[in-house]
Coordinates of C-alpha atoms in Angstrom, one line a residue:
M1 CA -33.6 120.9 18.6
S2 CA -31.7 123.9 19.8
K3 CA -28.7 123.8 22.1
G4 CA -29.4 124.0 25.7
H5 CA -32.7 122.2 25.4
K6 CA -33.5 120.3 28.6
H7 CA -34.8 116.8 28.7
N8 CA -36.7 115.0 31.4
S9 CA -35.0 112.5 33.7
I10 CA -34.1 109.1 32.4
D11 CA -36.0 106.7 34.7
Q12 CA -33.5 103.9 34.4
T13 CA -30.3 102.9 36.3
L14 CA -27.3 103.2 34.0
F15 CA -23.9 101.7 34.5
R16 CA -20.3 102.7 33.9
D17 CA -17.1 100.8 34.6
A18 CA -14.1 102.2 36.4
S19 CA -11.1 100.8 38.4
L20 CA -10.0 100.5 42.0
A21 CA -6.8 100.3 44.0
A22 CA -6.3 98.9 47.5
T23 CA -4.9 101.3 50.1
G24 CA -3.2 100.7 53.4
G25 CA -2.7 97.3 55.0
D26 CA -5.3 94.8 55.8
D27 CA -8.0 97.2 56.9
R28 CA -10.0 96.4 53.7
K29 CA -10.4 100.0 52.7
I30 CA -10.4 100.6 48.9
E31 CA -10.1 103.8 47.0
I32 CA -12.0 103.9 43.7
S33 CA -12.4 106.4 40.9
F34 CA -16.0 105.9 39.7
S35 CA -16.7 108.6 37.2
S36 CA -15.3 111.3 34.9
E37 CA -16.4 113.6 32.1
E38 CA -15.3 111.2 29.3
P39 CA -17.9 111.0 26.5
Y40 CA -19.8 107.8 26.4
R41 CA -22.2 106.5 23.7
R42 CA -25.5 105.4 25.1
E43 CA -28.1 103.0 23.4
H44 CA -31.6 102.4 24.7
F45 CA -34.8 100.6 23.5
F46 CA -36.8 103.8 23.6
S47 CA -34.4 106.4 22.2
E48 CA -31.9 107.1 19.5
P49 CA -28.2 106.7 20.4
W50 CA -26.7 109.7 22.2
I51 CA -23.3 110.8 23.6
E52 CA -23.3 111.3 27.3
V53 CA -20.9 113.5 29.3
L54 CA -21.5 113.3 33.1
G55 CA -21.1 116.7 34.6
H56 CA -18.8 117.1 37.6
K57 CA -19.2 120.8 38.3
S58 CA -20.6 122.1 41.6
G59 CA -24.3 121.1 41.9
E60 CA -24.3 118.6 39.0
V61 CA -23.7 115.5 41.2
D62 CA -25.8 114.4 44.1
L63 CA -23.6 112.2 46.4
G64 CA -26.2 112.0 49.1
R65 CA -26.8 108.2 48.7
L66 CA -23.1 107.3 48.6
R67 CA -22.3 109.5 51.6
N68 CA -25.1 108.0 53.7
G69 CA -23.6 104.5 53.8
A70 CA -24.6 103.0 50.5
T71 CA -23.9 99.3 50.3
V72 CA -21.3 97.7 48.1
H73 CA -22.3 94.6 46.1
Y74 CA -20.5 91.9 44.2
N75 CA -21.5 91.6 40.5
H76 CA -24.6 93.7 41.2
S77 CA -26.2 90.9 43.1
R78 CA -28.9 91.8 45.7
R79 CA -28.5 88.6 47.6
R80 CA -27.6 89.0 51.3
E81 CA -24.3 87.1 50.9
D82 CA -23.3 89.4 48.0
R83 CA -23.6 92.6 50.0
I84 CA -19.9 92.9 50.8
G85 CA -19.3 96.3 52.2
A86 CA -20.3 100.0 52.5
V87 CA -19.3 103.4 51.1
L88 CA -17.4 105.5 53.7
D89 CA -17.0 108.7 51.8
A90 CA -17.5 110.1 48.3
Q91 CA -16.4 113.4 46.7
I92 CA -15.6 115.1 43.5
V93 CA -11.9 115.7 43.0
A94 CA -10.4 117.4 39.9
G95 CA -13.4 116.6 37.8
K96 CA -13.6 113.0 38.8
G97 CA -15.8 111.0 41.2
R98 CA -13.9 109.3 43.9
A99 CA -15.0 107.2 46.9
T100 CA -13.6 105.2 49.8
I101 CA -15.3 101.9 50.4
Q102 CA -15.0 99.5 53.3
L103 CA -15.2 95.8 52.7
S104 CA -16.8 93.5 55.3
N105 CA -14.6 91.4 57.6
R106 CA -16.8 88.4 57.1
S107 CA -14.8 85.3 56.3
D108 CA -17.0 84.4 53.4
I109 CA -15.6 87.3 51.4
D110 CA -12.0 86.6 52.2
D111 CA -11.5 85.4 48.7
I112 CA -12.8 88.7 47.3
W113 CA -10.5 90.8 49.5
N114 CA -7.5 88.6 48.6
D115 CA -8.2 89.2 44.9
V116 CA -8.5 92.9 45.4
R117 CA -5.3 93.1 47.5
D118 CA -3.4 91.0 45.0
G119 CA -4.5 93.1 42.1
L120 CA -6.6 90.3 40.5
L121 CA -10.0 92.0 41.0
T122 CA -9.6 95.6 39.8
N123 CA -13.0 96.5 38.3
V124 CA -15.8 98.6 39.6
S125 CA -19.3 99.3 38.1
I126 CA -21.2 102.4 39.3
G127 CA -24.9 102.6 38.8
Y128 CA -26.5 106.0 38.6
K129 CA -29.7 107.9 37.8
I130 CA -30.0 110.8 35.4
H131 CA -32.3 113.6 36.5
E132 CA -31.6 116.2 33.9
R133 CA -29.5 116.4 30.7
V134 CA -28.9 119.3 28.3
L135 CA -28.2 119.1 24.6
T136 CA -24.8 120.6 23.9
K137 CA -24.3 119.6 20.2
S138 CA -26.7 118.4 17.6
N139 CA -25.1 116.2 14.9
D140 CA -26.9 115.5 11.6
D141 CA -24.6 112.6 10.8
G142 CA -24.3 111.0 14.2
P143 CA -25.6 110.9 17.8
D144 CA -26.4 114.2 19.5
E145 CA -24.2 115.1 22.5
Y146 CA -25.7 115.8 25.9
R147 CA -24.2 117.0 29.2
V148 CA -25.8 115.5 32.3
T149 CA -26.3 118.4 34.6
S150 CA -28.1 116.5 37.4
W151 CA -27.3 112.9 38.3
E152 CA -27.1 110.7 41.3
P153 CA -24.8 107.7 41.9
V154 CA -26.9 105.0 43.6
E155 CA -24.9 101.8 43.5
I156 CA -21.3 100.5 43.6
S157 CA -20.3 96.9 42.7
L158 CA -17.0 95.1 42.4
V159 CA -17.3 93.1 39.2
D160 CA -15.5 90.3 37.5
I161 CA -16.2 91.7 34.0
P162 CA -13.2 93.8 32.9
A163 CA -13.5 97.2 31.5
D164 CA -11.4 95.9 28.6
P165 CA -11.2 92.1 28.2
T166 CA -8.2 92.3 25.8
V167 CA -6.0 93.9 28.5
G168 CA -6.6 91.9 31.6
V169 CA -5.5 93.7 34.7
G170 CA -4.3 97.2 35.8
R171 CA -7.0 99.3 34.0
S172 CA -7.5 102.9 34.9
A173 CA -10.7 104.8 34.9
G174 CA -9.3 107.3 32.4
T175 CA -7.6 104.8 30.1
V176 CA -10.2 103.8 27.6
K177 CA -12.6 106.3 26.0
P178 CA -16.0 104.7 25.5
F179 CA -16.6 107.0 22.5
L180 CA -14.5 109.3 20.4
T181 CA -15.9 111.7 17.9
Q182 CA -12.6 112.1 16.1
H183 CA -9.9 109.7 15.1
R184 CA -7.0 109.8 17.5
A185 CA -3.6 109.7 15.9
A186 CA -1.1 107.0 16.9
D187 CA 1.1 109.5 18.7
S188 CA -1.6 111.2 20.7
A189 CA -1.1 111.3 24.4
A190 CA -3.4 108.9 26.3
P191 CA -4.2 109.3 30.0
T192 CA -2.0 107.4 32.3
S193 CA -2.9 105.6 35.4
S194 CA -1.8 106.5 38.9
Y195 CA -1.8 102.8 39.9
P196 CA 1.3 100.6 39.7
G197 CA 1.3 98.3 36.7
A198 CA -1.5 100.0 34.9
I199 CA -1.7 99.6 31.1
T200 CA -2.9 102.3 28.8
M201 CA -4.5 101.9 25.4
R202 CA -6.0 103.8 22.5
T203 CA -9.4 103.5 21.0
E204 CA -10.0 104.3 17.3
D205 CA -13.1 106.0 16.1
N206 CA -15.3 103.4 14.4
N207 CA -18.9 102.1 14.5
T208 CA -18.1 98.9 16.5
P209 CA -18.9 98.8 20.2
T210 CA -16.0 99.8 22.5
A211 CA -14.7 97.5 25.2
A212 CA -16.3 99.7 27.9
E213 CA -19.7 99.6 26.1
L214 CA -19.5 95.8 25.8
S215 CA -18.6 95.7 29.5
A216 CA -21.6 97.9 30.5
Q217 CA -23.9 95.6 28.5
A218 CA -22.4 92.5 30.2
N219 CA -22.9 94.1 33.6
Q220 CA -26.5 95.0 32.8
R221 CA -27.1 91.4 31.8
V222 CA -25.8 90.2 35.2
V223 CA -28.1 92.7 37.0
D224 CA -31.1 91.6 35.0
I225 CA -30.5 87.9 35.5
N226 CA -30.0 88.4 39.3
D227 CA -33.3 90.2 39.5
A228 CA -35.1 87.5 37.5
F229 CA -33.9 84.8 39.9
N230 CA -34.6 86.9 43.0
G231 CA -36.9 84.9 45.3
Y232 CA -36.1 81.5 43.8
L233 CA -32.5 81.0 45.0
D234 CA -33.5 79.0 48.1
N235 CA -33.9 76.0 45.8
P236 CA -30.6 74.2 44.9
E237 CA -31.6 73.5 41.4
M238 CA -32.6 77.1 40.9
R239 CA -29.2 78.2 42.2
S240 CA -27.5 75.9 39.8
L241 CA -29.6 77.3 36.9
H242 CA -28.9 80.8 38.0
Q243 CA -25.1 80.2 38.0
T244 CA -25.3 78.5 34.6
C245 CA -27.0 81.6 33.1
L246 CA -24.5 83.9 34.7
N247 CA -21.5 81.9 33.4
D248 CA -22.8 81.6 29.9
S249 CA -22.1 85.0 28.3
D250 CA -24.4 84.2 25.4
C251 CA -27.4 83.7 27.7
S252 CA -29.5 86.9 27.3
I253 CA -32.0 88.0 29.9
N254 CA -34.8 86.8 27.7
R255 CA -33.2 83.4 27.5
A256 CA -32.7 83.3 31.3
R257 CA -36.3 84.2 31.9
T258 CA -37.5 81.4 29.6
L259 CA -35.2 78.8 31.3
L260 CA -36.5 80.1 34.7
L261 CA -40.1 79.7 33.7
D262 CA -39.5 76.3 32.2
E263 CA -37.9 75.2 35.5
I264 CA -40.8 76.6 37.5
G265 CA -43.2 74.7 35.3
K266 CA -41.5 71.4 36.1
K267 CA -42.2 71.8 39.8
K268 CA -45.2 71.5 41.9
S269 CA -46.3 74.8 43.4
P270 CA -45.2 75.9 46.9
S271 CA -46.9 74.3 49.9
A272 CA -50.6 75.1 50.3
V273 CA -50.8 75.4 46.5
G274 CA -52.9 72.7 44.9
P275 CA -52.1 71.0 41.5
Y276 CA -52.9 72.7 38.3
Q277 CA -56.1 71.5 36.7
P278 CA -56.1 71.7 32.9
G279 CA -59.1 73.7 31.5
Y280 CA -59.5 75.9 34.5
D281 CA -57.4 78.5 36.2
S282 CA -57.0 78.7 40.0
R283 CA -60.0 81.1 40.2
G284 CA -62.2 78.5 38.5
V285 CA -62.4 80.4 35.2
S286 CA -62.8 78.0 32.3
T287 CA -60.2 78.4 29.6
T288 CA -61.1 75.5 27.4
Q289 CA -64.2 77.3 26.2
Y290 CA -62.0 79.7 24.3
Q291 CA -60.5 76.8 22.2
G292 CA -56.9 77.4 23.1
P293 CA -54.5 80.1 24.4
A294 CA -54.5 82.0 21.0
V295 CA -58.3 82.4 21.1
F296 CA -58.1 83.3 24.8
R297 CA -55.7 86.1 24.0
D298 CA -58.1 87.5 21.3
V299 CA -61.0 87.3 23.7
V300 CA -59.4 89.1 26.6
T301 CA -58.0 91.7 24.2
D302 CA -61.5 92.5 22.9
A303 CA -62.8 92.6 26.5
L304 CA -60.2 95.1 27.6
L305 CA -60.8 97.2 24.5
L306 CA -64.5 97.3 25.2
R307 CA -63.8 98.3 28.8
S308 CA -61.7 101.1 27.4
N309 CA -64.6 102.4 25.3
V310 CA -63.1 101.3 21.9
K311 CA -65.8 100.4 19.5
L312 CA -65.3 97.0 17.9
E313 CA -67.0 96.0 14.6
N314 CA -66.8 92.2 15.2
P315 CA -65.9 91.5 18.9
N316 CA -65.2 87.8 19.7
N317 CA -68.3 85.7 20.5
H318 CA -66.9 84.9 24.0
V319 CA -66.1 88.5 24.9
S320 CA -69.1 88.8 27.3
D321 CA -67.6 85.9 29.4
A322 CA -64.3 87.7 29.8
R323 CA -65.5 91.3 30.5
S324 CA -65.6 90.6 34.2
L325 CA -61.9 89.4 34.3
S326 CA -59.5 91.8 35.9
I327 CA -56.0 92.3 34.7
V328 CA -54.7 90.1 37.5
D329 CA -57.2 87.4 36.5
I330 CA -56.0 87.6 32.9
A331 CA -52.3 87.3 34.1
R332 CA -53.2 84.4 36.3
S333 CA -55.0 82.5 33.5
L334 CA -52.2 83.0 31.0
L335 CA -49.6 81.7 33.5
E336 CA -51.8 78.7 34.4
Q337 CA -52.5 77.8 30.8
G338 CA -48.8 77.2 30.6
G339 CA -49.1 74.7 33.5
N340 CA -48.0 76.9 36.4
S341 CA -50.6 77.1 39.2
Q342 CA -50.8 80.5 40.8
K343 CA -52.8 79.5 43.9
G344 CA -51.5 81.2 47.0
Y345 CA -49.6 83.9 45.1
S346 CA -50.2 87.6 45.7
A347 CA -51.5 89.8 42.9
S348 CA -48.1 91.6 42.9
R349 CA -46.2 88.3 42.3
I350 CA -48.6 87.2 39.6
I351 CA -48.2 90.5 37.7
S352 CA -44.4 90.4 38.0
R353 CA -44.3 86.8 36.7
A354 CA -46.7 87.5 33.9
L355 CA -44.7 90.5 32.7
S356 CA -41.8 88.1 31.9
T357 CA -44.0 86.3 29.4
S358 CA -44.7 87.6 25.9
D359 CA -48.4 86.8 25.9
F360 CA -49.3 89.1 28.7
S361 CA -47.1 92.0 27.5
N362 CA -48.4 91.5 23.9
I363 CA -52.0 91.7 25.1
L364 CA -51.5 95.0 26.9
A365 CA -49.4 96.4 24.1
N366 CA -52.1 95.4 21.6
V367 CA -54.8 97.1 23.7
G368 CA -52.6 100.2 24.0
E369 CA -52.0 100.3 20.2
K370 CA -55.7 100.0 19.4
I371 CA -56.6 102.8 21.8
V372 CA -53.9 105.0 20.2
L373 CA -55.4 104.4 16.8
D374 CA -58.9 104.9 18.1
G375 CA -57.8 108.4 19.2
F376 CA -55.8 109.0 16.1
F377 CA -58.6 108.3 13.7
N378 CA -61.1 110.4 15.6
P379 CA -62.9 112.2 12.6
E380 CA -63.6 115.3 14.7
R381 CA -59.8 115.8 15.0
G382 CA -58.7 115.0 11.5
T383 CA -60.4 117.6 9.2
H384 CA -57.1 118.2 7.5
R385 CA -57.4 114.8 5.9
I386 CA -60.3 116.0 3.8
W387 CA -58.3 118.4 1.7
T388 CA -54.8 117.0 1.8
G389 CA -53.3 114.1 -0.3
V390 CA -51.0 111.3 0.8
A391 CA -47.4 110.5 -0.1
S392 CA -44.8 108.0 1.1
H393 CA -41.1 108.3 1.7
R394 CA -38.9 105.3 2.2
D395 CA -36.4 107.1 4.5
F396 CA -35.6 110.4 6.1
K397 CA -33.5 111.9 3.3
P398 CA -34.8 115.0 1.6
V399 CA -36.9 114.0 -1.5
S400 CA -37.4 116.1 -4.6
H401 CA -40.7 116.0 -6.5
V402 CA -41.9 116.8 -9.9
A403 CA -44.9 119.1 -9.5
A404 CA -47.3 121.1 -11.7
S405 CA -45.7 120.0 -14.9
E406 CA -48.3 119.0 -17.4
T407 CA -47.7 116.3 -20.0
P408 CA -46.3 117.8 -23.2
P409 CA -48.9 118.0 -26.0
L410 CA -48.9 115.3 -28.6
E411 CA -47.9 116.6 -32.1
L412 CA -49.0 115.4 -35.5
I413 CA -46.4 113.1 -37.1
N414 CA -46.6 113.0 -40.9
E415 CA -45.7 109.9 -42.8
G416 CA -42.0 109.3 -42.2
G417 CA -41.9 112.2 -39.9
E418 CA -39.6 112.6 -36.9
Y419 CA -40.8 112.3 -33.3
K420 CA -39.8 115.3 -31.2
Y421 CA -38.8 115.2 -27.5
G422 CA -41.1 116.8 -24.9
K423 CA -40.0 117.8 -21.5
L424 CA -41.1 117.7 -17.9
V425 CA -40.1 120.3 -15.4
D426 CA -38.5 119.2 -12.1
T427 CA -39.0 121.9 -9.5
G428 CA -36.1 120.7 -7.4
D429 CA -38.2 121.3 -4.3
S430 CA -37.7 118.8 -1.5
I431 CA -39.0 117.7 1.9
A432 CA -37.8 115.4 4.6
L433 CA -39.7 113.4 7.2
R434 CA -39.5 114.2 10.9
T435 CA -40.1 111.9 13.9
Y436 CA -42.4 112.6 16.8
G437 CA -43.0 110.3 19.8
K438 CA -43.8 109.6 23.4
I439 CA -43.5 106.7 25.9
L440 CA -46.6 105.6 27.7
P441 CA -46.1 103.7 31.0
F442 CA -48.4 101.1 32.5
T443 CA -47.3 100.5 36.0
R444 CA -47.6 97.4 38.1
Q445 CA -49.7 99.3 40.6
A446 CA -52.2 100.1 37.9
M447 CA -52.4 96.5 36.8
I448 CA -52.9 95.2 40.3
N449 CA -55.6 97.9 40.9
D450 CA -57.2 96.9 37.6
D451 CA -56.9 100.5 36.6
L452 CA -57.2 100.6 32.8
N453 CA -57.7 104.3 32.9
Q454 CA -54.0 104.9 33.1
L455 CA -53.4 103.0 29.9
E456 CA -56.5 104.3 28.2
E457 CA -56.0 108.0 29.0
S458 CA -52.3 108.1 28.0
A459 CA -52.8 106.0 24.9
R460 CA -55.8 107.9 23.7
A461 CA -54.1 111.2 24.5
F462 CA -51.2 110.2 22.3
G463 CA -53.5 109.2 19.4
D464 CA -55.2 112.5 19.8
S465 CA -52.0 114.4 20.0
A466 CA -50.7 112.7 16.8
V467 CA -53.7 113.7 14.7
R468 CA -53.5 117.2 16.3
L469 CA -49.9 117.4 15.3
E470 CA -50.8 116.6 11.7
A471 CA -53.6 119.2 11.7
D472 CA -51.4 121.8 13.3
L473 CA -48.8 121.4 10.6
A474 CA -51.3 121.3 7.7
Y475 CA -53.3 124.4 8.7
G476 CA -50.1 126.1 9.8
L477 CA -48.8 125.7 6.2
L478 CA -51.9 127.5 4.9
V479 CA -51.6 130.3 7.4
A480 CA -47.8 130.7 6.9
N481 CA -48.2 131.1 3.2
P482 CA -44.8 129.5 2.5
T483 CA -42.4 130.5 -0.3
M484 CA -42.6 128.1 -3.2
Y485 CA -39.8 126.8 -5.5
D486 CA -40.3 129.8 -7.8
S487 CA -39.4 132.2 -4.9
T488 CA -43.0 133.4 -4.8
A489 CA -45.4 132.8 -1.9
L490 CA -48.0 130.1 -2.2
F491 CA -50.8 132.6 -2.3
D492 CA -49.8 135.5 -4.6
A493 CA -51.3 137.5 -7.4
G494 CA -48.4 136.2 -9.6
H495 CA -49.8 132.7 -9.0
N496 CA -53.3 133.8 -10.0
N497 CA -54.8 132.3 -6.9
V498 CA -55.9 135.3 -4.8
G499 CA -59.5 136.3 -5.1
T500 CA -61.2 139.7 -4.7
A501 CA -61.8 140.2 -1.0
A502 CA -65.3 139.2 -0.1
A503 CA -67.3 136.9 2.2
P504 CA -68.2 133.4 0.8
S505 CA -71.0 133.9 -1.7
V506 CA -72.1 132.6 -5.1
V507 CA -70.2 135.5 -6.7
S508 CA -66.9 135.1 -4.7
L509 CA -66.9 131.4 -5.0
G510 CA -67.6 131.6 -8.8
E511 CA -64.6 133.9 -9.1
A512 CA -62.4 131.4 -7.1
R513 CA -63.6 128.5 -9.3
K514 CA -62.6 130.5 -12.4
L515 CA -59.2 131.3 -11.0
M516 CA -58.6 127.7 -10.2
R517 CA -59.8 126.2 -13.5
N518 CA -57.6 128.6 -15.5
Q519 CA -54.4 127.5 -13.9
K520 CA -51.6 126.2 -16.3
G521 CA -48.7 124.0 -15.6
L522 CA -45.0 124.9 -15.4
N523 CA -44.6 124.3 -19.1
D524 CA -47.4 126.9 -19.7
E525 CA -48.6 124.7 -22.5
S526 CA -52.0 123.6 -21.3
F527 CA -54.7 124.0 -18.6
L528 CA -54.4 121.9 -15.5
D529 CA -58.1 122.5 -14.9
P530 CA -58.4 121.5 -11.2
Q531 CA -62.0 121.3 -9.9
P532 CA -63.2 122.9 -6.7
F533 CA -63.7 120.3 -4.0
A534 CA -63.6 121.8 -0.5
L535 CA -64.3 125.2 1.2
L536 CA -62.1 125.9 4.1
V537 CA -63.3 128.5 6.6
P538 CA -62.6 129.7 10.2
T539 CA -65.3 128.7 12.7
S540 CA -66.5 132.3 12.7
L541 CA -67.8 131.7 9.1
E542 CA -68.9 128.1 9.6
T543 CA -72.7 128.8 10.1
A544 CA -72.9 131.2 7.2
A545 CA -71.0 128.9 4.9
E546 CA -73.2 126.0 5.9
Q547 CA -76.3 128.0 5.0
L548 CA -74.7 128.9 1.6
L549 CA -73.8 125.3 0.8
S550 CA -77.1 123.8 1.9
S551 CA -79.5 126.4 0.5
I552 CA -81.0 126.3 -3.0
Y553 CA -80.8 130.1 -3.0
D554 CA -77.9 132.4 -2.3
P555 CA -78.4 133.6 1.4
A556 CA -76.6 136.8 0.5
G557 CA -79.6 137.7 -1.7
T558 CA -77.4 138.7 -4.7
I559 CA -78.8 136.0 -7.0
Q560 CA -82.4 135.3 -5.8
A561 CA -83.7 134.6 -9.2
A562 CA -81.5 131.6 -9.8
N563 CA -80.7 128.4 -7.9
T564 CA -77.4 128.2 -6.1
P565 CA -75.0 126.6 -8.5
E566 CA -74.6 122.8 -8.0
F567 CA -70.8 123.0 -7.6
I568 CA -71.3 125.1 -4.5
R569 CA -73.8 122.7 -2.9
K570 CA -71.3 119.8 -3.7
L571 CA -68.4 121.5 -1.9
Q572 CA -67.1 119.8 1.3
L573 CA -67.3 122.3 4.1
V574 CA -64.3 122.3 6.4
A575 CA -64.2 124.6 9.5
D576 CA -61.3 124.6 11.8
P577 CA -60.4 126.9 14.8
R578 CA -56.8 127.1 13.8
L579 CA -57.8 129.3 10.9
D580 CA -59.5 131.7 13.3
L581 CA -56.1 132.3 15.0
D582 CA -54.9 133.8 11.7
S583 CA -58.1 135.5 10.6
T584 CA -61.8 135.3 11.2
Q585 CA -62.5 136.3 7.6
K586 CA -60.1 134.5 5.3
W587 CA -61.3 131.4 3.4
Y588 CA -59.9 129.0 0.9
L589 CA -61.1 126.9 -2.0
T590 CA -59.2 123.7 -2.7
A591 CA -59.0 121.0 -5.3
N592 CA -59.8 117.3 -4.7
P593 CA -56.6 115.8 -3.2
N594 CA -57.3 112.4 -4.9
T595 CA -57.2 113.9 -8.4
F596 CA -55.1 117.0 -7.8
P597 CA -52.8 116.5 -4.8
W598 CA -51.4 120.0 -4.5
V599 CA -50.6 119.5 -0.8
K600 CA -49.6 116.1 0.7
R601 CA -49.2 114.5 4.1
I602 CA -46.1 112.4 4.0
Y603 CA -45.5 109.2 5.9
L604 CA -42.6 106.7 6.2
D605 CA -43.2 103.6 4.0
G606 CA -46.9 104.3 3.8
Q607 CA -47.4 103.9 7.6
M608 CA -50.2 106.4 8.0
E609 CA -50.8 105.8 11.7
P610 CA -48.5 106.0 14.7
F611 CA -46.2 103.0 15.1
V612 CA -46.5 101.3 18.5
E613 CA -44.1 98.8 20.2
E614 CA -43.7 97.6 23.8
N615 CA -41.0 97.0 26.3
T616 CA -41.1 95.5 29.8
V617 CA -39.0 97.3 32.3
F618 CA -38.1 94.3 34.4
D619 CA -36.6 96.0 37.5
R620 CA -39.8 98.1 37.9
D621 CA -42.4 95.5 36.7
E622 CA -43.7 98.1 34.3
L623 CA -44.8 97.9 30.7
Q624 CA -43.8 100.8 28.5
I625 CA -45.5 101.5 25.2
K626 CA -43.5 103.6 22.8
C627 CA -45.5 105.5 20.1
R628 CA -43.7 107.0 17.2
H629 CA -45.1 109.0 14.3
D630 CA -43.0 109.9 11.2
F631 CA -44.7 112.7 9.4
A632 CA -44.3 115.8 7.3
V633 CA -46.6 118.0 5.2
K634 CA -45.7 119.9 2.0
A635 CA -47.4 122.2 -0.5
Y636 CA -46.1 121.2 -4.0
M637 CA -48.5 123.3 -6.2
W638 CA -50.2 126.6 -6.0
Q639 CA -52.6 125.7 -8.8
G640 CA -54.8 123.6 -6.5
T641 CA -56.0 126.3 -4.1
V642 CA -57.4 129.9 -4.0
R643 CA -57.4 132.2 -1.0
N644 CA -59.8 135.0 -0.3
A645 CA -59.1 137.6 2.4
G646 CA -62.8 137.9 3.1
A647 CA -64.8 140.9 4.1

């Protein structure tokens, strides 16, 4: 990836910690420094780690939301009682984001103001959206570095979680660097705080999370747990469970959701909601006929796949009963199989609750994965698979291969004679895998609307693009005629694999076969004798080549007295429009990749298809499916192919 490459926006609220200082008397106004250009290491489910630098130049920061009276929260809570103030003003000063916030005069937040005034509550967390970032430095041995050139602060919270739990009070926004790319010497100058009593500290360059990173993760946990319990806090027992989850630092968001659902399952449904009846969901759909939740999941998965035009060899016997179920029906049934009646709940609420369960997310992810693979294995897109072999690498390091080195000939050993050493030739040529990927969203609105097209089209498009990627690289290799390890092009007279220019015919194909079968290995000690297997032509020659391969006589009329040779009629015909882009006349004869793999498609750990995994974006009630394909293609031998320029 080249420097300056722009990325799409990151559709996620990110957080950074900073510090505050009370100003004036008892007017409850607070000055905060909420951002700077300090490097920060970011981790995310759908991306590799990266180093973030928030830009603070003119036009890089949109302060519109903050300047228009954005609310101030306590510990990122959205509850009414935890909205404790508003932003009065925000600006960029000397490369830092600064804001003035006004806390409410409500008596119920007197304790918060007292802690701020007394210097006991000194931590701020700012939430922001990234609209554009630019790659500034690509690192082979570490995370790439990006400058965020368009971002928008959207939220300010006073938080109990300190920026550095080992220091306590008096932190400064510029004190701790979340990430350092170089080791800082003990006598290096560290930024100092403008606030009385502030303590400065150094951060060494290591692979362990920094204090600020741990703090950001802790704040994100609080946000997620608050969102999970939103709508249930009118119940005293739910409020108690909510507080228990917040107080337990080891309670992850997944654990909190599980505890929440368990508590919901213990209760009767809200008023006007009847009791759950085992065996039927609230819509009257029988679930016992599927012989348990596991079979029900298989049935509805097959039903959704058939709706998405995926052909199934052995669909479940009950699939016809489930094809009429909408996505909301499936979500409702899964929840009610767990003992939680959904009568009276809106479709939106049902989808939101179902997304917090593994069953519902796994079903949709499984459907998405199978649609991806259905597109990937489309035979009309994968003609490159016919003439290329397969290899596997266990990691992304460059791997060398021994190629085109025939086994040394065995020699006669007389009685009592000495065995001699043979040799194999290692070319030293190498290739490394590359990763390609995309995120496929399936929104709550699409689920409620029972719109499978959104998932089907995006998933099938990725499968199709993955196989097209492979084909682009494979045919691109032929067209590019790369330089081999002997410093000679793949197709070259010196490699004895370039035929006399002519259209495909019995004569020209006979010459190509002779060139191929007379190839020797690197030791030049014996014939490799690869056999012709496939004829590769541009689509402009497809019809004529098809006539040649299917006719018992040479359509060119040059050998009318004899039958067309059997080897020609046995050739696999491969026509691809990518070859037309290079030439409408060139054609290639190639060896069987299973017996003479002169060119190989390379995959990670033998994973020949795209890898698919899912993640639920809880704050948007959205399912995201990440598709990743690790792939490379490499020509290891010139002996397995012949090129003809055509006529």
